[in-house]
mmCIF file of C-alpha atoms in Angstrom:
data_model
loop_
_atom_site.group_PDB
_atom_site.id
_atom_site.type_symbol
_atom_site.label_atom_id
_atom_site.label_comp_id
_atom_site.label_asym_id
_atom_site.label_seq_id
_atom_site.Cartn_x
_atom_site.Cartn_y
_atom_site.Cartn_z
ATOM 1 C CA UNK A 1 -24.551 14.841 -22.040
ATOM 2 C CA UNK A 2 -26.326 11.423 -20.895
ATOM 3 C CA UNK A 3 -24.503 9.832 -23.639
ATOM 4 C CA UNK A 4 -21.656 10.965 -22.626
ATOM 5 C CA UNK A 5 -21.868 10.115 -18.999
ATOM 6 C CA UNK A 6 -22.798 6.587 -19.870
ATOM 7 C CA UNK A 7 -19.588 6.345 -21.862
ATOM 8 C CA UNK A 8 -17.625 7.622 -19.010
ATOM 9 C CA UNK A 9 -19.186 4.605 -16.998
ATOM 10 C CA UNK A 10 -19.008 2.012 -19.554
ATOM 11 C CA UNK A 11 -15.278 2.777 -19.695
ATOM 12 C CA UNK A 12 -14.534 2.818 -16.180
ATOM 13 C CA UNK A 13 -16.269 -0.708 -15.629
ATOM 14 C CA UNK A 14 -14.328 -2.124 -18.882
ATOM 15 C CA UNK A 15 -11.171 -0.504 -18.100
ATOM 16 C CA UNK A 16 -8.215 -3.156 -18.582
ATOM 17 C CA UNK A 17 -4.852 -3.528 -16.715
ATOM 18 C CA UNK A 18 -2.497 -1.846 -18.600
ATOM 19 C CA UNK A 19 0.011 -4.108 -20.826
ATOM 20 C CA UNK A 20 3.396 -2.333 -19.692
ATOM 21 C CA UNK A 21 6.573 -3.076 -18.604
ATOM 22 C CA UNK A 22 6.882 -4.172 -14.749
ATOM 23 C CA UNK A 23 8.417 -1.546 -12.896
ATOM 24 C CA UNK A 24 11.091 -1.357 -11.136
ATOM 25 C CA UNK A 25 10.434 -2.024 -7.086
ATOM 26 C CA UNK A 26 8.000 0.917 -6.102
ATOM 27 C CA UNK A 27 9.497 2.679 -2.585
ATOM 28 C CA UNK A 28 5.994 3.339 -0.974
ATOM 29 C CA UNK A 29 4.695 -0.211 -1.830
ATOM 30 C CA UNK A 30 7.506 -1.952 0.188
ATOM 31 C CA UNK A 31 7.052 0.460 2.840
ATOM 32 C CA UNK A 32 3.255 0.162 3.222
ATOM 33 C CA UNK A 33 3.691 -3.689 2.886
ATOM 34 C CA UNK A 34 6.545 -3.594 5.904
ATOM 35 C CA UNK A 35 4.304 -1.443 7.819
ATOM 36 C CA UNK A 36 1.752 -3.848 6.989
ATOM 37 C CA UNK A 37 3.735 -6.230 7.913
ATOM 38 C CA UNK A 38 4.225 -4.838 11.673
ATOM 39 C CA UNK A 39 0.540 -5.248 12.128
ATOM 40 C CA UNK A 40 0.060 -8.564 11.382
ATOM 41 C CA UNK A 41 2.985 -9.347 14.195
ATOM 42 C CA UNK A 42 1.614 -7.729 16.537
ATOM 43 C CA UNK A 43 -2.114 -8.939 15.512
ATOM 44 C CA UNK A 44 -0.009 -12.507 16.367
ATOM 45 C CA UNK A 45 0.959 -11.668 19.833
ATOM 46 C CA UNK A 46 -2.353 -13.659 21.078
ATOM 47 C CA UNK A 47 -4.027 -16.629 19.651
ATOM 48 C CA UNK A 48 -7.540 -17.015 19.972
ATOM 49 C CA UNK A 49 -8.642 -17.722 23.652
ATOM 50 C CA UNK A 50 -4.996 -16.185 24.718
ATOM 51 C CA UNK A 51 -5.876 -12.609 26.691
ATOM 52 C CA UNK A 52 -3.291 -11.209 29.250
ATOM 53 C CA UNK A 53 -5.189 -10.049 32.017
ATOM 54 C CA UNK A 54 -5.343 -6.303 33.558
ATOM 55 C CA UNK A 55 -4.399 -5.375 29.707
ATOM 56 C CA UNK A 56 -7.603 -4.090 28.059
ATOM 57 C CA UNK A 57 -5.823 -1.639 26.062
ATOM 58 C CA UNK A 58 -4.022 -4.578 24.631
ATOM 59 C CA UNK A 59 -7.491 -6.104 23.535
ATOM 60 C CA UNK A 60 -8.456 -2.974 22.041
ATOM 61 C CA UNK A 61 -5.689 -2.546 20.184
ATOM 62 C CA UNK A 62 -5.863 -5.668 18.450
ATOM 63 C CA UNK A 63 -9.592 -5.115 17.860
ATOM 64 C CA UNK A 64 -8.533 -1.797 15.854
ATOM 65 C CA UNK A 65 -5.887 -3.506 14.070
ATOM 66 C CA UNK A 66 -8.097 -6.544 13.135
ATOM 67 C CA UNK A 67 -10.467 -4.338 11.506
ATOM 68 C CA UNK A 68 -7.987 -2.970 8.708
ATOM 69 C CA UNK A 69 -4.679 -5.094 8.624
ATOM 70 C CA UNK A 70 -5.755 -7.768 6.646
ATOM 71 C CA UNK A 71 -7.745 -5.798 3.646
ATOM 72 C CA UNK A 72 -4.532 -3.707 3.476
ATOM 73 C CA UNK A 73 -2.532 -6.078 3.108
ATOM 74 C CA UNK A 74 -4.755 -8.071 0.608
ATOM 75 C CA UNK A 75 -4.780 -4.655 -1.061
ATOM 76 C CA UNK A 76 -1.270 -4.663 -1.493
ATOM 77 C CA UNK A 77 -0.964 -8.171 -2.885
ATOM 78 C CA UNK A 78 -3.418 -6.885 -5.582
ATOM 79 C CA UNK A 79 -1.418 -3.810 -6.328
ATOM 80 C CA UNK A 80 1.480 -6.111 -6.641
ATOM 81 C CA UNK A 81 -0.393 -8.707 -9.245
ATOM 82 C CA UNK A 82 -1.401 -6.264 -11.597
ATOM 83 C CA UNK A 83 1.635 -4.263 -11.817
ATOM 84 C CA UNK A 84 3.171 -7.742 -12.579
ATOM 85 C CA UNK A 85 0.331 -9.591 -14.177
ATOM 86 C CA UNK A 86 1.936 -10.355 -18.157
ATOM 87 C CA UNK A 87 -0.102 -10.562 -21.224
ATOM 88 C CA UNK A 88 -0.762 -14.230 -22.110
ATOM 89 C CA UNK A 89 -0.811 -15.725 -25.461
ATOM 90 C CA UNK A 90 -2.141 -19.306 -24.124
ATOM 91 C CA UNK A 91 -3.374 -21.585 -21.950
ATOM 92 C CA UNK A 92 0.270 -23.062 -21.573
ATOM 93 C CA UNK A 93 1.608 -19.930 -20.492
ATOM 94 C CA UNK A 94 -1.833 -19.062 -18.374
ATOM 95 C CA UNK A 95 -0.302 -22.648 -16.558
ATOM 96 C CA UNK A 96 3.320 -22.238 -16.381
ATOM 97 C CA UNK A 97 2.278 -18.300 -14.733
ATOM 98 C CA UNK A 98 0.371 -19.955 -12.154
ATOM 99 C CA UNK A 99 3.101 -22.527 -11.274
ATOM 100 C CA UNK A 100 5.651 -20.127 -11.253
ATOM 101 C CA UNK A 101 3.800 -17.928 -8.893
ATOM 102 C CA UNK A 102 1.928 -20.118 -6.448
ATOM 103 C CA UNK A 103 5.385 -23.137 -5.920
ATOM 104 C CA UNK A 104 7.239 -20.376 -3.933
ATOM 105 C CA UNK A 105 4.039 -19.707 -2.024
ATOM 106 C CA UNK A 106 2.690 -23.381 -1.271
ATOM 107 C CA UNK A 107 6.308 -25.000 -0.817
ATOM 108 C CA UNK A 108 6.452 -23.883 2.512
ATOM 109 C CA UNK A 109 2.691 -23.553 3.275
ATOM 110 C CA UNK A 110 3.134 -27.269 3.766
ATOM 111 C CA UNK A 111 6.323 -28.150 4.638
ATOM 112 C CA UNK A 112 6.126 -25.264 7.708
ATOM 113 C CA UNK A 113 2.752 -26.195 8.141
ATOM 114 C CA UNK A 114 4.142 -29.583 8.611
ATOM 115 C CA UNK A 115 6.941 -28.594 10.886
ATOM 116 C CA UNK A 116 5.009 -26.808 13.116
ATOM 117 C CA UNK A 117 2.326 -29.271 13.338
ATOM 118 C CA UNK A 118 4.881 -31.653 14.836
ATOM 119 C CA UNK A 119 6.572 -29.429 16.413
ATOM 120 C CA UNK A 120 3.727 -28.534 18.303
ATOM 121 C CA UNK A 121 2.726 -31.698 19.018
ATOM 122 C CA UNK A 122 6.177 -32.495 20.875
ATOM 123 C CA UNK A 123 6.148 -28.998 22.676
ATOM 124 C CA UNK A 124 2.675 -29.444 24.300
ATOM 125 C CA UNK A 125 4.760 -31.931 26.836
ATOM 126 C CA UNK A 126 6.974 -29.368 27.716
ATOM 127 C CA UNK A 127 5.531 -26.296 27.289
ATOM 128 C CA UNK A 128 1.967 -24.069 26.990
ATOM 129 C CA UNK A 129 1.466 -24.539 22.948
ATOM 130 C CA UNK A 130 -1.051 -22.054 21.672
ATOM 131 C CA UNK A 131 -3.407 -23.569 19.475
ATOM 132 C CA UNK A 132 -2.572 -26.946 19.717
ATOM 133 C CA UNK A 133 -2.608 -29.822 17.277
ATOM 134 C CA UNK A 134 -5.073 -32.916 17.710
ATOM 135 C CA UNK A 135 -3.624 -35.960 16.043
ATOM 136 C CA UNK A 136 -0.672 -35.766 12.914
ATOM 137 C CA UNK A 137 -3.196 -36.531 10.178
ATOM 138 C CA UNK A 138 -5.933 -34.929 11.417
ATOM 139 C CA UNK A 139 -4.158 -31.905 11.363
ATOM 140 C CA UNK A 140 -2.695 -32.408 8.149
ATOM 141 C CA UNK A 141 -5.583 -32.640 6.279
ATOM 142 C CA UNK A 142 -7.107 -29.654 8.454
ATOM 143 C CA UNK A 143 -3.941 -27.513 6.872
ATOM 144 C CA UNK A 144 -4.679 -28.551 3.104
ATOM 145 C CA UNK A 145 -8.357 -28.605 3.604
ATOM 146 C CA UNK A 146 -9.376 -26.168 6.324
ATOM 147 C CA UNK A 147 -6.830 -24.051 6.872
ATOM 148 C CA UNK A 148 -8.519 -21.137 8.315
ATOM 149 C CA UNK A 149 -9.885 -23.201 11.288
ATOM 150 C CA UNK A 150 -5.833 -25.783 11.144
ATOM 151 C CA UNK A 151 -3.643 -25.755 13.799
ATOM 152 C CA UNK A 152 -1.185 -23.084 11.671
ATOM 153 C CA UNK A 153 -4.308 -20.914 10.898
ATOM 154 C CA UNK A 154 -2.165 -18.440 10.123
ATOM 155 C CA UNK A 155 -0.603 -19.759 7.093
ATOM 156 C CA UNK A 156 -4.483 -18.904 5.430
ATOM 157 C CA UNK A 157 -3.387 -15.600 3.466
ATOM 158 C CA UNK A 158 -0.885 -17.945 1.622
ATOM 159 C CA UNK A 159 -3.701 -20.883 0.821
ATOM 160 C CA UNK A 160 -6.083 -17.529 -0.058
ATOM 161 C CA UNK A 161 -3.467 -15.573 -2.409
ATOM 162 C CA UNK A 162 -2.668 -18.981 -4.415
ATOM 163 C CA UNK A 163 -6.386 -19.551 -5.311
ATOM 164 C CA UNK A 164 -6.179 -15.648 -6.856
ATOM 165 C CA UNK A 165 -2.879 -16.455 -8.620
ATOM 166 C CA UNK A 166 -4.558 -19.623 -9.951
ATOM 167 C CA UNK A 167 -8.184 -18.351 -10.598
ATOM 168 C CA UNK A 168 -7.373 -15.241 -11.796
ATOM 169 C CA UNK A 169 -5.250 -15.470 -14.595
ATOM 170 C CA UNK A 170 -7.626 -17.754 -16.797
ATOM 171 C CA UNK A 171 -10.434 -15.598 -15.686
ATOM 172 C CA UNK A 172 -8.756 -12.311 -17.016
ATOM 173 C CA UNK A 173 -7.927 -14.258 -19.933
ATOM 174 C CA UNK A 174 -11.448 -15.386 -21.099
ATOM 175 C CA UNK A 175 -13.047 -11.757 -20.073
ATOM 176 C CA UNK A 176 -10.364 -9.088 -19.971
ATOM 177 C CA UNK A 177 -7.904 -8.009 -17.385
ATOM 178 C CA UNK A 178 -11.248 -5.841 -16.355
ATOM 179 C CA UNK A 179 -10.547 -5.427 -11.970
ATOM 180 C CA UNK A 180 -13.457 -3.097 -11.501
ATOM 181 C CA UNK A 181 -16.145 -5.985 -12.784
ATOM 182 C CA UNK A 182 -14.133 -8.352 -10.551
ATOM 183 C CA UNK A 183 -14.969 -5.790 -7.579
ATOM 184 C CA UNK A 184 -18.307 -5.907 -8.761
ATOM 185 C CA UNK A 185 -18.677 -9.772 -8.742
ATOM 186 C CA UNK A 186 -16.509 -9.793 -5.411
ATOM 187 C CA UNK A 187 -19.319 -7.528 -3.805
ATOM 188 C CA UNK A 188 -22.146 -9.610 -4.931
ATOM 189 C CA UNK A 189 -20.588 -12.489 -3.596
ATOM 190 C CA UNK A 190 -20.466 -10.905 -0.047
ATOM 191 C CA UNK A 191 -24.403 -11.678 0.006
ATOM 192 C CA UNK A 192 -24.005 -15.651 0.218
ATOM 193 C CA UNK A 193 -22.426 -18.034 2.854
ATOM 194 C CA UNK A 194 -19.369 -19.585 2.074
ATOM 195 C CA UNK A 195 -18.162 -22.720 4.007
ATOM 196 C CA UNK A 196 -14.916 -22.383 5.955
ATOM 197 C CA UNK A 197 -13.710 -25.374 3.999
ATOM 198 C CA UNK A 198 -10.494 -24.841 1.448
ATOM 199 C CA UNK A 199 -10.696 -21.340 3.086
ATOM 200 C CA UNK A 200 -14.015 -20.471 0.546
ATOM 201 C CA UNK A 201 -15.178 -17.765 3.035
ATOM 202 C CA UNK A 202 -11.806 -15.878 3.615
ATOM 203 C CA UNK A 203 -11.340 -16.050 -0.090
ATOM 204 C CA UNK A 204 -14.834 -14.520 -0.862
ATOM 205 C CA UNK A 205 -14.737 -12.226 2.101
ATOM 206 C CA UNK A 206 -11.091 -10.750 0.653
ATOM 207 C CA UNK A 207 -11.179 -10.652 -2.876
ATOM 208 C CA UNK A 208 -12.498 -7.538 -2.670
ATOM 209 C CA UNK A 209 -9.702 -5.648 -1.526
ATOM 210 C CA UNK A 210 -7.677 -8.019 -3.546
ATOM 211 C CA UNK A 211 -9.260 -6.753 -6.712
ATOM 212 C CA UNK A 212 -9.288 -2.953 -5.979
ATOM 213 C CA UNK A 213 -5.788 -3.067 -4.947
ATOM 214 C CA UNK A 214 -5.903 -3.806 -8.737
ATOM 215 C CA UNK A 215 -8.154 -1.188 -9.468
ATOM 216 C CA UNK A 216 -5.755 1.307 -7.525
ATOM 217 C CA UNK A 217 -2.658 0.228 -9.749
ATOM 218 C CA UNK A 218 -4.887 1.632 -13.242
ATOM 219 C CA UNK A 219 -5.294 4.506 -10.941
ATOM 220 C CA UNK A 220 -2.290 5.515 -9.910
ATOM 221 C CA UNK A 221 -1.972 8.414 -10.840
ATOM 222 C CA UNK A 222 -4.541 9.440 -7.961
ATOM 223 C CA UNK A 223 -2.311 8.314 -5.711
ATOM 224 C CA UNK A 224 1.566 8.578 -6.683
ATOM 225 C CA UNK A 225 1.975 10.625 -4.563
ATOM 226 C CA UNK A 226 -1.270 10.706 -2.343
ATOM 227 C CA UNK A 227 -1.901 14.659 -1.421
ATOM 228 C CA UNK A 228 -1.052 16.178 1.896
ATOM 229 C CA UNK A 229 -3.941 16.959 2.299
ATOM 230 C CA UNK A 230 -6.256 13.829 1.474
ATOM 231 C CA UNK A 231 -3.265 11.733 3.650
ATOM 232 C CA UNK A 232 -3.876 13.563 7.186
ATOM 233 C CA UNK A 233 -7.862 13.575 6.186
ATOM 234 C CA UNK A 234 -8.382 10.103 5.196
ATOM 235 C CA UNK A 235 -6.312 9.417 8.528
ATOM 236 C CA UNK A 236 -8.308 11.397 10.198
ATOM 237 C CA UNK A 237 -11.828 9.463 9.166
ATOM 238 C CA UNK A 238 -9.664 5.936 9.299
ATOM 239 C CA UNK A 239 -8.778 6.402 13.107
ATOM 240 C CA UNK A 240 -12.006 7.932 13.863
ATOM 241 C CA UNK A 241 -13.675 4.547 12.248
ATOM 242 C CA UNK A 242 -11.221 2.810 13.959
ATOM 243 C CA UNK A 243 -11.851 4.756 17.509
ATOM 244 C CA UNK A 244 -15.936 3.817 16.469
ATOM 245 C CA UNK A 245 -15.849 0.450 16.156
ATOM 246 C CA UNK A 246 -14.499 -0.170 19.660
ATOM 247 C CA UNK A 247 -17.518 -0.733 21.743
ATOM 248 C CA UNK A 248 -19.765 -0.772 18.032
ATOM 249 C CA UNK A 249 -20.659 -3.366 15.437
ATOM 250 C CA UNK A 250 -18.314 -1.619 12.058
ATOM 251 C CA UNK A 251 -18.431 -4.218 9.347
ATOM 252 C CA UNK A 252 -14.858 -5.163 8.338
ATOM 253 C CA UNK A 253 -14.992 -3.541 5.103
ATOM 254 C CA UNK A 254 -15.822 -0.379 6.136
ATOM 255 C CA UNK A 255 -12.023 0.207 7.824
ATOM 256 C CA UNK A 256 -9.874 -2.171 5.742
ATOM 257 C CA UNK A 257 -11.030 -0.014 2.435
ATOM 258 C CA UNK A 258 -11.018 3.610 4.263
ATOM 259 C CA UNK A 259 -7.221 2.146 5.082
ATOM 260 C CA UNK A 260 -5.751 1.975 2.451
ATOM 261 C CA UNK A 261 -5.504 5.075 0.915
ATOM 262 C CA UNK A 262 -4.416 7.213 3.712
ATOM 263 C CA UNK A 263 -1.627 4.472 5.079
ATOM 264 C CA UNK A 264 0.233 4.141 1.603
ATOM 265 C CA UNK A 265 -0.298 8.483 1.564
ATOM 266 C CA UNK A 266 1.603 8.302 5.383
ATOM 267 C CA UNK A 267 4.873 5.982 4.090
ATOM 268 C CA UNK A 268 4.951 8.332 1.317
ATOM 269 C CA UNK A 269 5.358 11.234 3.934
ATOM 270 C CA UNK A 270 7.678 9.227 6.047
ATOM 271 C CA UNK A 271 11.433 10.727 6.431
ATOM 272 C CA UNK A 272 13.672 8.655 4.142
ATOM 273 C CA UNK A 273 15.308 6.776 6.920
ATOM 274 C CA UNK A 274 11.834 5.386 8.374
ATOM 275 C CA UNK A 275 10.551 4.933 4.831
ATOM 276 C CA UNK A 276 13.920 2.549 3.834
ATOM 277 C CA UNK A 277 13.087 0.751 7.245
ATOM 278 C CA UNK A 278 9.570 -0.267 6.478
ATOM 279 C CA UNK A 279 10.597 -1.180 2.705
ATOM 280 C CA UNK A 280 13.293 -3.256 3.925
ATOM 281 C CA UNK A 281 10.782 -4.702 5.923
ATOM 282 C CA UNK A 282 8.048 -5.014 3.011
ATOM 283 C CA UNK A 283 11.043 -7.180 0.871
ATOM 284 C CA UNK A 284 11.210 -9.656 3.310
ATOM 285 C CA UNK A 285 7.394 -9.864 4.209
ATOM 286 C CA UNK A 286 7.113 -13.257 3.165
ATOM 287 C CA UNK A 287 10.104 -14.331 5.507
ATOM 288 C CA UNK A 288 8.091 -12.747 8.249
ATOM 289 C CA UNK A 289 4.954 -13.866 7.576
ATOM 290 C CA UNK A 290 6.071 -17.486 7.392
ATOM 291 C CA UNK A 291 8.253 -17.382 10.850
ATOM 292 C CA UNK A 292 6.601 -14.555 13.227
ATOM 293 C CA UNK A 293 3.785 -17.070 14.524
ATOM 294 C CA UNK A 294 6.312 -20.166 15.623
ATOM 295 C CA UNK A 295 9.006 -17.817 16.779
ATOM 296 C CA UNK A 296 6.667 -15.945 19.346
ATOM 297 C CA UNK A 297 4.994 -19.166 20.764
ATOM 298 C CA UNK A 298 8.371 -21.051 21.240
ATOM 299 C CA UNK A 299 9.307 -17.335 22.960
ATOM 300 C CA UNK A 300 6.346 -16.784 25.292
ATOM 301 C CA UNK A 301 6.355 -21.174 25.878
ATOM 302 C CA UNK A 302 10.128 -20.197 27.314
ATOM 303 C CA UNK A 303 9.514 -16.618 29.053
ATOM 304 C CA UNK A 304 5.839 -18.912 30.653
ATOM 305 C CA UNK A 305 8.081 -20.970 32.397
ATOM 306 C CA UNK A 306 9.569 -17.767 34.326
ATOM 307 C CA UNK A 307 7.492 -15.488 34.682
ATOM 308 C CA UNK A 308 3.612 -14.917 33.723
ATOM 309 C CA UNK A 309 2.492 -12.575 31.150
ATOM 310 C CA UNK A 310 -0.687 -10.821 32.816
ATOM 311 C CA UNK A 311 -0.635 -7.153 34.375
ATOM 312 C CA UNK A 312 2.391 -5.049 34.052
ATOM 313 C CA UNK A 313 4.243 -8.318 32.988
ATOM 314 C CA UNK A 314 2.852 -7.968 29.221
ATOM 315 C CA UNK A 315 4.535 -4.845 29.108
ATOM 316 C CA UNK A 316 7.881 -6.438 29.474
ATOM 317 C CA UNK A 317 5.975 -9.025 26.795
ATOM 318 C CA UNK A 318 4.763 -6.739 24.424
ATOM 319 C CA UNK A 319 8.215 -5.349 22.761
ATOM 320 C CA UNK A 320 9.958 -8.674 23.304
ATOM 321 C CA UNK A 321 7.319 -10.129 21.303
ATOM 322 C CA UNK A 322 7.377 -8.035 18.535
ATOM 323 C CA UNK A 323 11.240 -7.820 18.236
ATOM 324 C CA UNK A 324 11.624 -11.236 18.179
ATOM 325 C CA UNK A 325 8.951 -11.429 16.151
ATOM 326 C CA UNK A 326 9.876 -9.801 13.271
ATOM 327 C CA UNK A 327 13.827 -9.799 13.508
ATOM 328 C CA UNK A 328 14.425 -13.855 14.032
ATOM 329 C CA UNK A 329 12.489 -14.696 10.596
ATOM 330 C CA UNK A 330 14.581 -11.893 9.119
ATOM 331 C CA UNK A 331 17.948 -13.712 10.831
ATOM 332 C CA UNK A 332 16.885 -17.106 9.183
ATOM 333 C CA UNK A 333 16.055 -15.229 5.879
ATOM 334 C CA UNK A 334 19.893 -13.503 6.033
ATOM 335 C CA UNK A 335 21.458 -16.632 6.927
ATOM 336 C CA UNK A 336 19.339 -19.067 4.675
ATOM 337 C CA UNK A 337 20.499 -16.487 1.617
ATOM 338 C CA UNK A 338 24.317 -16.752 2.539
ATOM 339 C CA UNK A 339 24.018 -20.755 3.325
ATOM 340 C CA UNK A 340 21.161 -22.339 1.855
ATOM 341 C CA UNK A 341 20.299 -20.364 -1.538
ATOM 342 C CA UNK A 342 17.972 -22.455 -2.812
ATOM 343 C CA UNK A 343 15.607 -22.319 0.320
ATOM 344 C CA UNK A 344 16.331 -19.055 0.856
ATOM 345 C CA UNK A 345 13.660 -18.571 -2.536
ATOM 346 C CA UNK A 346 10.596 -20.231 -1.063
ATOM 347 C CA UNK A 347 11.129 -17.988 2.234
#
């Protein structure tokens, strides 16, 4: 029996990504990515330092989403690379993998990085800029080198999910496409401190979820489809967490991995209508991702210059934001498809 135990573990630490086919496009993963995608605009509403006063609910809110959105979503990105993730046969094709996966991502990590950078540092004499710029090439090398703490801080999950499409691969390749031992290392790594620079300590902090959203896709079968049952439970315990950590100290990790779970289990549950919404949402992450971020501050630098955003103001704020937020990047991804093809890929 204790042999046979130990086997049971041995195998589920050495268990490999599957070689298969790559599926067609999965429903509930471009659902739970577009709802994921809904948190991180409205996470965006405020930049750091930004708080609209006589709106505390507004502040807890984004506490409660900042304690889950991002490990989702990193969980989702992992999902996605190891339903992809190929078998490679050598080093040239470990290369020409990476490339082909990381150009669409860094393309316009720098360019936009580089057009909002300027365009910030025009606005700032016309308008409130949030997070403003100091000089051009001190920003620039900020973005490339410190991009957590740059004046596009936001662009970071890009910089982070490139190092995992570049890392990873030869990695899996020397040691097996083995995600659980990769959890393992990514938890032992939590125990040092990483320097913000080349985003080292966002990269440590979410590989992680990164590598159990790979861990997930061997296991699918647990959760295609996720049981009634464990859906409205799990919720239950993820918005009691989330209810718990306003007011207490809840490391991070705690909610982003009790999140995951129960949120792809309630897009799964969703009416088909809702469910098509958030999946048409979830194909065009990227597009929002890149675009949410500008749009709102050029929105909120117009709307400051007629009327304030604190009290019941923000209320007027709040939808306008996220509207804008999420259906002008989708405009400039429609219209950069029918007009300008080939930038229409890197967005």
């Amino acid at each position: 029996m204790q042999q046979s135990m130990l086997k049971r573990i041995t195998h589920f630490f050495s268990q490999e990504i599957p070689v298969t086919e790559r599926p067609p496009r999965l429903p509930e993963l471009d659902a739970a990515r577009g709802l994921a995608i809904i948190f991180v605009v409205i996470g965006h509403i405020i930049s750091k330092g930004e708080v609209p006063a006589d709106n505390n609910w507004f502040v807890v809110l984004m506490g409660m989403i900042y304690q889950f959105h991002m490990p989702f979503f990193m969980a989702l990105a992992g999902i996605t690379f190891a339903l992809s993730l190929p078998v490679f046969g050598s080093w040239g094709e470990i290369r020409a993998y990476s490339v082909k996966r990381v150009k669409p991502l860094m393309v316009p990590f720098v360019i936009l990085g580089l057009v909002i950078v300027v365009g910030k540092l025009v606005a700032v004499h016309f308008l409130e800029v949030s997070n403003p710029p100091g000089s051009l090439g001190y920003s620039l090398l900020m973005l490339l080198f410190d991009p957590t703490e740059s004046a596009v801080r936001f662009l970071w999950f890009i910089y982070v999910l490139s190092m995992y499409l570049i890392l990873i691969p030869p990695l899996f390749h020397i040691a097996g496409r083995r995600p659980v031992l990769l959890l393992m290392v990514a938890i032992v790594l939590q125990f040092f401190d990483w320097p913000e620079e080349l985003a080292l300590r966002a990269a440590v902090e979410y590989l992680p979820f990164f590598a159990l959203g790979m861990v997930l896709w061997i296991y699918r079968a647990w959760w295609t489809p996720v049981a009634g049952w464990a859906v409205w439970s799990g919720l239950a315990v993820f918005i009691g967490l989330l209810i718990y950590s306003d007011g207490h100290t809840m490391p991070r990790w705690v909610t982003g991995a009790a999140s995951i779970v129960p949120l792809i289990g309630l897009v799964q549950q969703m009416p088909v209508l809702l469910e098509k919404f958030f999946g048409y949402l979830g194909q065009k992450s990227l597009s929002i991702y890149l675009f949410n971020v500008p749009v709102m501050g050029l929105v909120k630098g117009v709307l400051f210059l007629i009327l304030p955003w604190d009290g019941p103001y923000f209320f007027f704020y709040f939808p306008v934001l996220v509207v804008t937020g999420t259906g002008i990047p989708l405009t400039i991804k429609v219209l950069a498809t029918k007009w300008l093809p080939r930038v229409a890929k890197f967005i």
